[in-house]
Short mmCIF file of C-alpha atoms and ligand atoms in Angstrom, two decimals:
data_model
loop_
_atom_site.label_atom_id
_atom_site.label_comp_id
_atom_site.label_asym_id
_atom_site.label_seq_id
_atom_site.Cartn_x
_atom_site.Cartn_y
_atom_site.Cartn_z
CA MET E 36 -14.66 -2.69 -13.26
CA GLN E 37 -13.06 -3.19 -16.62
CA PRO E 38 -13.76 -0.11 -18.65
CA HIS E 39 -10.90 0.08 -21.12
CA ASP E 40 -8.28 -2.02 -22.70
CA TRP E 41 -6.68 -3.87 -19.83
CA ILE E 42 -3.98 -6.39 -19.00
CA ALA E 43 -4.63 -9.65 -17.16
CA ILE E 44 -1.81 -10.72 -14.84
CA LEU E 45 -1.96 -14.36 -13.80
CA ASP E 46 -0.40 -14.67 -10.38
CA TYR E 47 1.96 -17.60 -9.73
CA GLY E 48 2.84 -16.35 -6.27
CA SER E 49 5.83 -14.09 -6.89
CA GLN E 50 6.60 -11.49 -4.25
CA TYR E 51 6.74 -9.10 -7.24
CA SER E 52 3.25 -9.77 -8.69
CA GLN E 53 1.80 -6.62 -7.16
CA LEU E 54 4.74 -4.67 -8.46
CA ILE E 55 3.95 -5.76 -12.04
CA ALA E 56 0.42 -4.44 -11.51
CA ARG E 57 1.79 -1.16 -10.15
CA ARG E 58 4.13 -0.73 -13.13
CA ILE E 59 1.27 -1.27 -15.59
CA ARG E 60 -1.14 1.04 -13.82
CA GLU E 61 1.53 3.74 -13.68
CA GLN E 62 1.17 3.80 -17.47
CA HIS E 63 -2.55 4.56 -17.04
CA VAL E 64 -3.41 1.10 -18.23
CA TYR E 65 -5.86 -0.83 -16.08
CA CYS E 66 -4.80 -4.32 -15.02
CA GLU E 67 -5.95 -7.01 -12.66
CA LEU E 68 -4.25 -9.92 -10.95
CA LEU E 69 -6.14 -13.13 -11.55
CA ARG E 70 -5.75 -16.64 -10.25
CA PHE E 71 -2.95 -18.61 -11.88
CA ASP E 72 -5.42 -21.18 -13.27
CA THR E 73 -8.00 -18.77 -14.70
CA PRO E 74 -9.51 -20.69 -17.65
CA ALA E 75 -8.69 -19.46 -21.16
CA ALA E 76 -12.45 -19.21 -21.84
CA THR E 77 -12.88 -16.78 -18.92
CA LEU E 78 -10.03 -14.69 -20.24
CA ALA E 79 -11.49 -14.76 -23.75
CA ALA E 80 -14.84 -13.54 -22.40
CA ARG E 81 -13.26 -10.67 -20.48
CA LYS E 82 -11.20 -9.57 -23.49
CA PRO E 83 -7.89 -8.35 -22.06
CA ALA E 84 -5.50 -6.68 -24.49
CA GLY E 85 -2.74 -8.98 -23.26
CA ILE E 86 -1.73 -11.43 -20.57
CA ILE E 87 1.26 -11.42 -18.22
CA LEU E 88 2.29 -14.59 -16.41
CA SER E 89 4.04 -13.62 -13.19
CA GLY E 90 7.04 -15.22 -11.58
CA GLY E 91 6.65 -17.54 -8.64
CA PRO E 92 8.59 -19.56 -6.08
CA SER E 93 7.72 -22.94 -7.62
CA SER E 94 9.63 -25.05 -10.11
CA VAL E 95 7.79 -26.44 -13.15
CA PHE E 96 9.23 -29.82 -12.07
CA GLU E 97 7.33 -29.93 -8.81
CA PRO E 98 4.38 -32.33 -8.93
CA ASN E 99 1.94 -29.66 -7.74
CA ALA E 100 3.45 -26.75 -9.63
CA PRO E 101 0.75 -24.15 -10.42
CA LEU E 102 0.21 -24.34 -14.18
CA GLY E 103 -1.86 -22.05 -16.40
CA ASP E 104 -4.49 -23.23 -18.86
CA PRO E 105 -2.43 -24.20 -21.98
CA LYS E 106 -5.23 -22.86 -24.21
CA LEU E 107 -4.43 -19.31 -23.12
CA PHE E 108 -1.67 -19.31 -25.75
CA ASP E 109 -4.28 -20.01 -28.47
CA LEU E 110 -6.41 -16.94 -27.79
CA GLY E 111 -4.46 -14.84 -30.28
CA LEU E 112 -3.55 -12.45 -27.43
CA PRO E 113 -0.04 -11.25 -26.60
CA VAL E 114 1.46 -13.14 -23.64
CA LEU E 115 4.51 -12.16 -21.58
CA GLY E 116 5.89 -14.78 -19.19
CA ILE E 117 8.20 -13.48 -16.49
CA CYS E 118 10.70 -15.87 -14.81
CA TYR E 119 8.54 -18.83 -13.69
CA GLY E 120 5.98 -17.55 -16.24
CA MET E 121 8.58 -17.98 -18.99
CA GLN E 122 9.57 -21.46 -17.86
CA MET E 123 5.94 -22.49 -17.79
CA THR E 124 5.40 -21.04 -21.27
CA ALA E 125 8.35 -23.07 -22.55
CA LYS E 126 7.12 -26.24 -20.89
CA LEU E 127 3.51 -25.90 -22.07
CA LEU E 128 4.50 -25.05 -25.65
CA GLY E 129 6.98 -27.90 -26.19
CA GLY E 130 10.30 -26.41 -25.16
CA HIS E 131 12.64 -27.83 -22.53
CA VAL E 132 13.41 -26.50 -19.07
CA LYS E 133 16.50 -27.61 -17.13
CA PRO E 134 16.19 -27.96 -13.36
CA GLY E 135 18.53 -25.59 -11.57
CA HIS E 136 20.76 -26.92 -8.82
CA SER E 137 21.54 -23.49 -7.50
CA ARG E 138 19.61 -20.27 -7.64
CA GLU E 139 20.93 -17.38 -9.68
CA TYR E 140 19.94 -14.34 -7.68
CA GLY E 141 21.00 -10.76 -8.19
CA PRO E 142 22.24 -8.42 -10.90
CA ALA E 143 23.26 -9.74 -14.31
CA LEU E 144 24.26 -8.27 -17.65
CA ILE E 145 22.39 -9.69 -20.64
CA GLN E 146 23.43 -9.44 -24.28
CA ARG E 147 20.73 -9.06 -26.85
CA THR E 148 20.91 -11.84 -29.42
CA GLY E 149 17.95 -11.04 -31.63
CA ASP E 150 15.57 -8.29 -32.56
CA ALA E 151 12.12 -8.02 -31.06
CA PRO E 152 9.66 -5.18 -30.49
CA LEU E 153 9.91 -5.86 -26.75
CA PHE E 154 13.45 -4.44 -26.73
CA SER E 155 13.12 -1.77 -29.41
CA GLY E 156 15.33 1.25 -28.82
CA LEU E 157 17.27 -0.48 -26.03
CA PRO E 158 21.06 -1.00 -26.08
CA GLY E 159 22.77 -4.32 -26.91
CA GLU E 160 23.62 -4.91 -23.25
CA LEU E 161 21.18 -4.52 -20.40
CA ASP E 162 21.51 -4.60 -16.63
CA VAL E 163 18.80 -6.85 -15.25
CA TRP E 164 17.75 -8.51 -12.00
CA MET E 165 17.74 -12.30 -12.05
CA SER E 166 16.10 -14.57 -9.51
CA HIS E 167 15.66 -18.12 -10.72
CA GLY E 168 16.76 -21.74 -10.33
CA ASP E 169 15.43 -23.49 -13.45
CA GLN E 170 16.08 -22.19 -16.95
CA VAL E 171 14.87 -22.75 -20.50
CA THR E 172 17.41 -24.80 -22.52
CA THR E 173 15.42 -25.65 -25.65
CA LEU E 174 13.06 -23.12 -27.19
CA PRO E 175 9.51 -24.14 -28.02
CA PRO E 176 8.76 -24.29 -31.78
CA GLY E 177 8.33 -20.84 -33.32
CA PHE E 178 10.43 -19.06 -30.67
CA ALA E 179 13.83 -17.38 -31.00
CA SER E 180 16.23 -16.39 -28.25
CA ILE E 181 16.46 -12.60 -28.00
CA ALA E 182 18.91 -12.23 -25.08
CA GLY E 183 21.29 -14.33 -23.02
CA THR E 184 24.08 -14.40 -20.48
CA LEU E 185 27.02 -16.84 -20.17
CA THR E 186 25.23 -18.88 -17.52
CA CYS E 187 21.75 -18.46 -18.99
CA PRO E 188 21.90 -18.51 -22.80
CA ILE E 189 18.13 -18.08 -23.20
CA ALA E 190 17.40 -15.14 -20.89
CA ALA E 191 14.62 -13.86 -23.15
CA MET E 192 12.61 -15.50 -25.92
CA ALA E 193 10.08 -14.38 -28.47
CA ASP E 194 7.65 -15.69 -31.03
CA VAL E 195 7.09 -12.32 -32.67
CA GLN E 196 4.49 -13.68 -35.08
CA ARG E 197 2.22 -15.01 -32.32
CA ARG E 198 3.21 -12.16 -29.97
CA LEU E 199 4.40 -14.57 -27.25
CA TYR E 200 7.34 -13.50 -25.07
CA GLY E 201 9.34 -14.76 -22.12
CA LEU E 202 11.83 -13.00 -19.82
CA GLN E 203 14.02 -14.91 -17.40
CA PHE E 204 14.70 -11.68 -15.48
CA HIS E 205 12.36 -9.29 -13.65
CA PRO E 206 11.54 -6.13 -15.63
CA GLU E 207 9.24 -4.89 -12.85
CA VAL E 208 11.91 -4.25 -10.18
CA VAL E 209 14.00 -1.09 -9.95
CA HIS E 210 17.18 -3.18 -10.21
CA THR E 211 16.32 -3.65 -13.90
CA PRO E 212 16.80 0.02 -14.83
CA ARG E 213 15.28 -0.25 -18.33
CA GLY E 214 12.58 -2.69 -17.17
CA ALA E 215 9.79 -0.11 -17.23
CA GLU E 216 10.55 0.51 -20.93
CA ILE E 217 10.32 -3.21 -21.67
CA LEU E 218 6.92 -3.35 -19.99
CA ARG E 219 5.86 -0.22 -21.86
CA HIS E 220 6.80 -1.84 -25.17
CA PHE E 221 4.71 -4.87 -24.24
CA VAL E 222 1.68 -2.87 -23.13
CA PHE E 223 1.65 -0.19 -25.83
CA ASP E 224 3.47 -1.57 -28.91
CA ILE E 225 2.53 -5.23 -28.61
CA CYS E 226 -0.85 -5.17 -26.79
CA ARG E 227 -1.80 -1.79 -28.32
CA CYS E 228 -3.26 -0.36 -25.11
CA LYS E 229 -4.12 3.32 -25.23
CA GLY E 230 -3.16 4.32 -21.67
CA ASP E 231 -6.36 6.23 -20.97
CA TRP E 232 -7.16 4.96 -17.47
CA GLN E 233 -7.53 8.08 -15.28
CA MET E 234 -8.86 8.76 -11.80
CA SER E 235 -11.51 11.17 -13.11
CA GLN E 236 -12.78 8.31 -15.26
CA PHE E 237 -12.66 5.96 -12.29
CA VAL E 238 -14.87 8.39 -10.35
CA ARG E 239 -17.42 8.63 -13.18
CA GLU E 240 -17.54 4.92 -13.87
CA SER E 241 -17.59 3.79 -10.25
CA THR E 242 -20.32 6.26 -9.24
CA ASP E 243 -22.42 4.98 -12.18
CA ALA E 244 -21.80 1.39 -11.13
CA ILE E 245 -22.67 2.16 -7.48
CA ARG E 246 -25.96 3.84 -8.51
CA ARG E 247 -26.90 0.90 -10.71
CA ARG E 248 -26.18 -1.60 -7.94
CA VAL E 249 -27.80 0.29 -5.06
CA GLY E 250 -30.87 1.59 -6.89
CA THR E 251 -33.20 3.13 -4.32
CA GLU E 252 -31.75 1.17 -1.38
CA HIS E 253 -29.63 2.67 1.41
CA VAL E 254 -25.98 2.16 2.40
CA VAL E 255 -24.28 2.37 5.78
CA CYS E 256 -20.58 3.16 6.01
CA GLY E 257 -18.29 3.07 9.04
CA LEU E 258 -16.10 6.16 9.08
CA SER E 259 -12.85 5.91 11.01
CA GLY E 260 -11.18 9.13 9.96
CA GLY E 261 -8.55 7.15 8.06
CA VAL E 262 -7.86 7.53 4.35
CA ASP E 263 -9.70 4.48 3.03
CA SER E 264 -13.01 4.90 4.81
CA SER E 265 -12.99 8.67 4.17
CA VAL E 266 -12.49 8.18 0.44
CA VAL E 267 -15.16 5.47 0.29
CA ALA E 268 -17.63 7.70 2.16
CA VAL E 269 -17.08 10.71 -0.10
CA LEU E 270 -17.24 8.60 -3.26
CA LEU E 271 -20.49 6.97 -2.12
CA HIS E 272 -21.88 10.31 -1.09
CA ARG E 273 -21.19 11.64 -4.55
CA ALA E 274 -22.99 8.66 -6.05
CA LEU E 275 -25.89 8.36 -3.62
CA GLY E 276 -26.34 11.59 -1.65
CA LYS E 277 -28.91 11.06 1.09
CA GLN E 278 -29.01 7.30 0.57
CA LEU E 279 -25.66 7.10 2.38
CA HIS E 280 -25.45 7.04 6.18
CA CYS E 281 -22.12 7.16 7.97
CA ILE E 282 -21.36 6.01 11.48
CA PHE E 283 -18.37 7.33 13.36
CA VAL E 284 -17.51 5.67 16.65
CA ASP E 285 -15.44 7.94 18.88
CA ASN E 286 -13.69 5.36 21.06
CA GLY E 287 -11.58 7.97 22.87
CA LEU E 288 -8.44 6.32 21.48
CA LEU E 289 -7.86 8.56 18.48
CA ARG E 290 -5.14 11.13 17.97
CA HIS E 291 -5.41 14.60 19.44
CA GLY E 292 -8.21 16.56 17.77
CA GLU E 293 -9.00 13.79 15.29
CA ALA E 294 -12.58 13.12 16.35
CA GLU E 295 -13.47 16.82 16.09
CA GLN E 296 -11.78 17.02 12.69
CA VAL E 297 -13.70 14.04 11.34
CA GLU E 298 -17.01 15.45 12.57
CA LYS E 299 -16.32 18.87 11.13
CA THR E 300 -14.95 17.73 7.75
CA PHE E 301 -17.74 15.32 6.98
CA SER E 302 -20.54 17.49 8.27
CA ASP E 303 -19.23 20.20 5.94
CA TYR E 304 -19.64 17.73 3.08
CA GLY E 305 -23.32 17.42 3.95
CA LEU E 306 -22.93 13.75 4.81
CA ASP E 307 -25.53 12.10 7.03
CA LEU E 308 -23.10 11.47 9.89
CA HIS E 309 -24.04 9.67 13.10
CA VAL E 310 -21.44 10.06 15.84
CA SER E 311 -21.40 7.71 18.77
CA HIS E 312 -19.50 9.17 21.72
CA ALA E 313 -18.40 5.94 23.33
CA GLN E 314 -15.16 6.97 25.07
CA ASP E 315 -16.36 6.02 28.53
CA LEU E 316 -17.63 2.64 27.40
CA PHE E 317 -14.30 1.73 25.77
CA LEU E 318 -12.15 3.02 28.63
CA GLY E 319 -14.41 1.33 31.18
CA ARG E 320 -13.95 -2.03 29.49
CA LEU E 321 -10.21 -1.55 29.19
CA LYS E 322 -9.82 -0.84 32.91
CA GLY E 323 -7.13 -3.02 34.44
CA VAL E 324 -6.35 -4.78 31.12
CA THR E 325 -2.67 -4.91 30.15
CA ASP E 326 -2.44 -7.84 27.72
CA PRO E 327 -2.18 -6.55 24.10
CA GLU E 328 -4.36 -9.24 22.51
CA GLN E 329 -6.95 -8.81 25.24
CA LYS E 330 -7.05 -5.07 24.54
CA ARG E 331 -7.53 -5.68 20.83
CA LYS E 332 -10.32 -8.19 21.39
CA ILE E 333 -12.18 -5.90 23.80
CA ILE E 334 -11.91 -2.95 21.44
CA GLY E 335 -12.96 -5.04 18.40
CA ALA E 336 -16.00 -6.47 20.17
CA THR E 337 -17.03 -3.13 21.67
CA PHE E 338 -16.68 -1.43 18.30
CA ILE E 339 -18.99 -3.95 16.68
CA GLU E 340 -21.51 -3.59 19.49
CA VAL E 341 -21.59 0.22 19.24
CA PHE E 342 -21.62 0.18 15.44
CA ALA E 343 -24.45 -2.36 15.38
CA ALA E 344 -26.52 -0.31 17.84
CA GLU E 345 -26.12 2.78 15.65
CA ALA E 346 -26.87 0.82 12.47
CA ARG E 347 -30.09 -0.59 13.96
CA LYS E 348 -31.30 2.96 14.64
CA LEU E 349 -31.04 3.67 10.91
CA GLY E 350 -33.77 1.17 10.08
CA ASP E 351 -33.86 -0.94 6.94
CA ILE E 352 -30.49 -0.79 5.20
CA LYS E 353 -29.37 -3.22 2.54
CA PHE E 354 -25.69 -2.43 1.98
CA LEU E 355 -22.56 -2.02 4.11
CA ALA E 356 -19.65 -0.15 2.53
CA GLN E 357 -16.08 -1.19 3.27
CA GLY E 358 -12.72 0.26 2.33
CA THR E 359 -11.20 -3.05 1.21
CA LEU E 360 -8.06 -2.40 -0.84
CA TYR E 361 -6.51 -4.35 -3.68
CA PRO E 362 -3.68 -5.91 -1.63
CA ASP E 363 -6.33 -7.54 0.64
CA VAL E 364 -8.02 -8.96 -2.44
CA ILE E 365 -4.82 -10.22 -4.00
CA GLU E 366 -3.69 -12.03 -0.88
CA SER E 367 -6.58 -14.48 -1.24
CA LEU E 368 -5.81 -15.15 -4.94
CA SER E 369 -2.20 -16.20 -4.65
CA PRO E 370 -1.52 -19.94 -4.93
CA LEU E 371 0.35 -19.60 -1.65
CA GLY E 372 -2.51 -17.87 0.14
CA GLY E 373 -2.07 -15.23 2.80
CA PRO E 374 -0.01 -15.33 5.96
CA SER E 375 -1.04 -18.28 8.06
CA VAL E 376 -0.24 -17.09 11.56
CA THR E 377 -1.99 -14.33 13.43
CA ILE E 378 0.66 -12.05 14.83
CA LYS E 379 -1.86 -9.45 15.94
CA SER E 380 -5.61 -9.69 15.50
CA HIS E 381 -6.83 -6.80 13.36
CA HIS E 382 -10.34 -5.57 13.73
CA ASN E 383 -12.78 -4.33 11.13
CA VAL E 384 -16.52 -4.50 10.66
CA GLY E 385 -16.53 -8.29 10.22
CA GLY E 386 -18.57 -10.39 12.62
CA LEU E 387 -21.68 -8.22 12.89
CA PRO E 388 -24.60 -9.82 14.76
CA PRO E 389 -26.93 -12.01 12.64
CA ASP E 390 -29.86 -9.55 12.64
CA LEU E 391 -27.69 -7.15 10.62
CA LYS E 392 -27.29 -8.90 7.30
CA PHE E 393 -25.75 -6.54 4.81
CA GLU E 394 -24.58 -6.97 1.27
CA LEU E 395 -21.03 -5.67 1.00
CA ILE E 396 -20.11 -2.82 -1.27
CA GLU E 397 -16.36 -2.29 -1.73
CA PRO E 398 -15.82 0.53 -4.21
CA VAL E 399 -12.01 0.74 -3.92
CA ARG E 400 -11.26 -2.98 -3.88
CA GLU E 401 -9.37 -2.64 -7.18
CA LEU E 402 -7.08 0.18 -6.00
CA PHE E 403 -3.73 0.33 -4.27
CA LYS E 404 -3.24 2.64 -1.29
CA ASP E 405 -1.60 5.43 -3.25
CA GLU E 406 -4.34 5.19 -5.89
CA VAL E 407 -6.91 5.62 -3.12
CA ARG E 408 -5.05 8.77 -2.07
CA GLU E 409 -5.09 10.00 -5.67
CA LEU E 410 -8.82 9.27 -5.81
CA GLY E 411 -9.26 11.25 -2.57
CA ARG E 412 -7.50 14.24 -4.12
CA GLU E 413 -9.66 13.90 -7.23
CA LEU E 414 -12.72 14.01 -4.95
CA GLY E 415 -11.41 17.16 -3.24
CA ILE E 416 -10.80 15.61 0.20
CA PRO E 417 -8.44 17.82 2.27
CA ALA E 418 -4.74 16.87 2.29
CA ALA E 419 -4.87 16.52 6.09
CA ILE E 420 -7.01 13.42 5.57
CA VAL E 421 -5.74 12.13 2.21
CA ASP E 422 -2.09 12.15 3.33
CA ARG E 423 -2.85 10.76 6.76
CA GLN E 424 -0.66 7.88 7.86
CA PRO E 425 -2.18 4.48 8.63
CA PHE E 426 -3.61 4.35 12.13
CA PRO E 427 -4.49 1.07 13.83
CA GLY E 428 -8.12 0.32 14.66
CA PRO E 429 -7.37 -0.10 18.40
CA GLY E 430 -5.67 3.30 18.22
CA MET E 431 -3.84 4.70 21.21
CA ALA E 432 -4.72 1.62 23.27
CA VAL E 433 -1.89 -0.30 21.60
CA ARG E 434 0.45 2.67 21.99
CA VAL E 435 -0.22 3.19 25.69
CA LEU E 436 1.65 0.12 26.91
CA GLY E 437 0.21 -1.45 30.00
CA GLU E 438 -3.09 -0.22 31.39
CA VAL E 439 -5.03 2.28 29.29
CA THR E 440 -6.45 5.14 31.34
CA ALA E 441 -7.94 8.44 30.22
CA GLU E 442 -4.98 10.21 31.80
CA ARG E 443 -2.35 8.12 30.02
CA VAL E 444 -4.15 8.45 26.68
CA ALA E 445 -4.17 12.24 27.15
CA ILE E 446 -0.41 12.29 27.87
CA LEU E 447 0.27 10.20 24.76
CA GLN E 448 -2.00 12.37 22.60
CA GLN E 449 -0.04 15.45 23.66
CA ALA E 450 3.34 13.78 23.00
CA ASP E 451 2.10 12.42 19.67
CA LEU E 452 0.85 15.85 18.61
CA ARG E 453 4.43 17.21 18.96
CA VAL E 454 5.72 14.31 16.86
CA GLN E 455 3.17 15.05 14.11
CA GLU E 456 3.87 18.77 14.10
CA GLU E 457 7.62 18.32 13.77
CA MET E 458 7.50 15.45 11.28
CA LEU E 459 5.14 17.38 9.01
CA LYS E 460 7.88 19.98 8.56
CA LEU E 461 10.10 17.43 6.78
CA PRO E 462 10.05 17.77 2.99
CA ASN E 463 9.82 13.99 2.59
CA TYR E 464 6.94 13.55 5.05
CA ARG E 465 4.86 11.78 2.42
CA ASP E 466 7.55 9.12 1.94
CA ILE E 467 7.36 8.13 5.59
CA TRP E 468 4.94 5.31 6.32
CA GLN E 469 4.21 6.12 9.96
CA SER E 470 5.52 8.36 12.72
CA PHE E 471 4.10 8.27 16.21
CA ALA E 472 4.79 8.26 19.93
CA VAL E 473 4.39 5.32 22.30
CA LEU E 474 3.93 5.70 26.06
CA LEU E 475 6.00 3.14 27.95
CA PRO E 476 4.94 1.61 31.26
CA VAL E 477 8.23 2.74 32.75
CA GLN E 478 9.12 5.73 34.90
CA THR E 479 12.54 7.26 35.10
CA VAL E 480 14.27 9.88 37.19
CA GLY E 481 14.88 13.33 35.77
CA VAL E 482 15.70 16.80 36.93
CA MET E 483 13.54 19.83 36.16
CA GLY E 484 14.60 23.20 37.55
CA ASP E 485 15.80 22.37 41.05
CA GLY E 486 13.56 19.39 41.52
CA ARG E 487 13.77 15.69 40.95
CA THR E 488 11.12 14.22 38.67
CA TYR E 489 9.97 10.62 38.36
CA GLU E 490 7.88 10.39 35.24
CA ASN E 491 7.00 8.51 32.05
CA VAL E 492 9.15 7.59 29.07
CA ALA E 493 7.84 8.22 25.55
CA ALA E 494 9.28 6.31 22.60
CA LEU E 495 9.37 7.68 19.09
CA ARG E 496 8.63 5.27 16.23
CA VAL E 497 9.20 6.41 12.63
CA VAL E 498 9.21 3.83 9.85
CA GLU E 499 9.51 3.51 6.09
CA SER E 500 7.50 0.79 4.44
CA ARG E 501 5.79 -0.06 1.16
CA ASP E 502 2.84 -1.93 2.57
CA GLY E 503 3.31 -2.33 6.34
CA MET E 504 4.43 -5.96 5.90
CA THR E 505 8.10 -5.12 6.31
CA ALA E 506 9.55 -1.85 7.54
CA ASP E 507 12.78 -0.11 8.40
CA TRP E 508 13.26 2.70 10.89
CA HIS E 509 13.54 6.06 9.19
CA ARG E 510 16.79 7.98 9.60
CA VAL E 511 15.15 11.07 11.08
CA PRO E 512 17.45 14.13 10.96
CA TYR E 513 19.11 14.78 14.35
CA ASP E 514 17.68 18.31 14.47
CA THR E 515 14.17 16.95 14.16
CA LEU E 516 14.85 14.33 16.82
CA ALA E 517 16.19 17.05 19.09
CA ARG E 518 13.16 19.30 18.57
CA ILE E 519 10.72 16.46 19.17
CA SER E 520 12.50 15.42 22.35
CA ASN E 521 12.79 19.00 23.70
CA ARG E 522 9.22 19.84 22.93
CA ILE E 523 7.78 16.68 24.48
CA ILE E 524 9.84 16.97 27.65
CA ASN E 525 9.22 20.71 28.06
CA GLU E 526 5.62 20.94 26.94
CA VAL E 527 4.00 17.65 27.94
CA ARG E 528 3.31 17.20 31.63
CA GLY E 529 4.10 13.66 32.68
CA VAL E 530 6.99 12.81 30.31
CA ASN E 531 10.62 13.39 31.30
CA ARG E 532 12.46 11.16 28.81
CA VAL E 533 12.21 10.40 25.07
CA VAL E 534 13.84 7.42 23.34
CA PHE E 535 14.03 6.52 19.64
CA ASP E 536 13.07 3.05 18.37
CA ILE E 537 15.63 1.68 15.89
CA SER E 538 14.11 -1.74 15.24
CA SER E 539 13.16 -2.99 11.80
CA LYS E 540 10.24 -5.25 10.92
CA PRO E 541 10.78 -8.17 11.04
CA PRO E 542 11.70 -9.09 13.71
CA ALA E 543 10.00 -6.19 15.51
CA THR E 544 6.51 -5.11 14.46
CA ILE E 545 5.59 -1.51 13.68
CA GLU E 546 3.22 -1.06 16.60
CA TRP E 547 4.61 -1.97 20.02
CA GLU E 548 1.57 -4.07 20.96
P1 XMP X 137 2.37 -4.21 12.81
O1 XMP X 137 2.37 -3.61 14.17
O2 XMP X 137 1.65 -5.54 12.76
O3 XMP X 137 1.50 -3.23 11.91
O4 XMP X 137 3.74 -4.29 12.20
C1 XMP X 137 1.45 -3.25 10.51
C2 XMP X 137 0.56 -2.12 10.06
O5 XMP X 137 -0.79 -2.38 10.45
C3 XMP X 137 -1.28 -1.35 11.31
N1 XMP X 137 -2.09 -2.02 12.33
C4 XMP X 137 -3.43 -2.08 12.30
N2 XMP X 137 -4.32 -1.57 11.43
N3 XMP X 137 -6.08 -2.46 12.71
C5 XMP X 137 -5.65 -1.75 11.66
O6 XMP X 137 -6.48 -1.27 10.88
C6 XMP X 137 -5.26 -3.01 13.63
O7 XMP X 137 -5.69 -3.64 14.58
C7 XMP X 137 -3.85 -2.80 13.41
N4 XMP X 137 -2.75 -3.18 14.08
C8 XMP X 137 -1.67 -2.70 13.40
C9 XMP X 137 -0.04 -0.68 11.87
O8 XMP X 137 -0.29 0.65 12.27
C10 XMP X 137 0.91 -0.79 10.70
O9 XMP X 137 0.69 0.21 9.73
#
């Protein structure tokens, strides 16, 4: 989708590339991350209003350094190179870059040395965030230095005539307090974007595009009760009505009341919902299994089997809808690729049997998680679903440590319900990435009334995170901790002790298995 004026961001592998995209979209300007070597001709055909070259971990001196197509500077479009993007600009346009022997990393104060629309209205000195080794020492022809520091005399450069800019620092991070303004100047004053990209427009345009693509065919969509699949289902339903068929597999490993809520909510929407009650099948196959990877594999395979059986009943269906999000798409574009080791195998509807050949339809593949939530609100999906925290596909099975039995799942669901109820009372609930209970395979001694108890331990896990890749434990107020602990121990039969997990990721992961 590329409905309006938009910005192309060429990705050289910086950890901040996604953040640049976020900052641009926050201005209601559409943007996309593209491969670092996207040909100038492709860019010309897609007509962006401007191009941003991201930072990256490489040095332009490395033999295999990712370089952009030099012709992209001849398209007559504004270009902003950030950090590595600036060094590459200088190198490709005839300037000189000096290899750095040490990295300059952290806050710096730059002095403006020239006038340029990029900095209009900003003070003569700016706090910025630097992270670089190499630096530009000779400007390419046509450029002027517009800011510098003692150790980095060319910290920003501009060829105002050709609308080409370079910044040695990172305007996209919060540690560059006026950075958002610099990006705004680029997007609005230099690229002349209008800032008219809105969710209501996204709904209109994507439903039109879905109708055009699907025609009179039918679509099947796996509904998990999570945010992404719920939003995809409602969006597709709006576009296609009865041509959409949803399958919900109740694996018996969901949160308390979740299966009923999913059934009720989506039936109320008038969706063609097929529920497969497969609790016994899943629990039967998990009997006696304690190894986390084994659990995940069993659940993944069983899910596909049940889903496929339901899908076959629907007859001839051409498309399968998936809630792929933008970060999944970006990972495969980066010159560095995605993570190379499997820490935990995730399951989704990949690997369907060969008789079920679907074309994929991924209507939110250009959106970030919080944009999907905004889309959900725009579509009128209840807050209880739109604000739901991420929940792993294998569900409670990776939170009941050790063997998964119906009884232990029920204990965990009850403990987890108390966690949810108390956490929801916090004013900053929406800033918390996940909060949940884990049932440990450990029993401890307690005292209840006059009697000795010997029961389970529940752990509380509450984390802050931007994307689930790294996380820190949330400093939950003591009163909330106390209420959660009291309520679980007093109200949930089978738990006599509650502990709080204070591990960050890495080295710990968010889920315990
Ligand atoms: P970890 O435990 O790897 O989790 O730190 C990172 C994020 O991913 C979620 N998670 C999963 N999501 N299927 C999913 O859809 C899975 O198998 C799965 N395992 C973990 C986890 O809840 C956290 O948000």
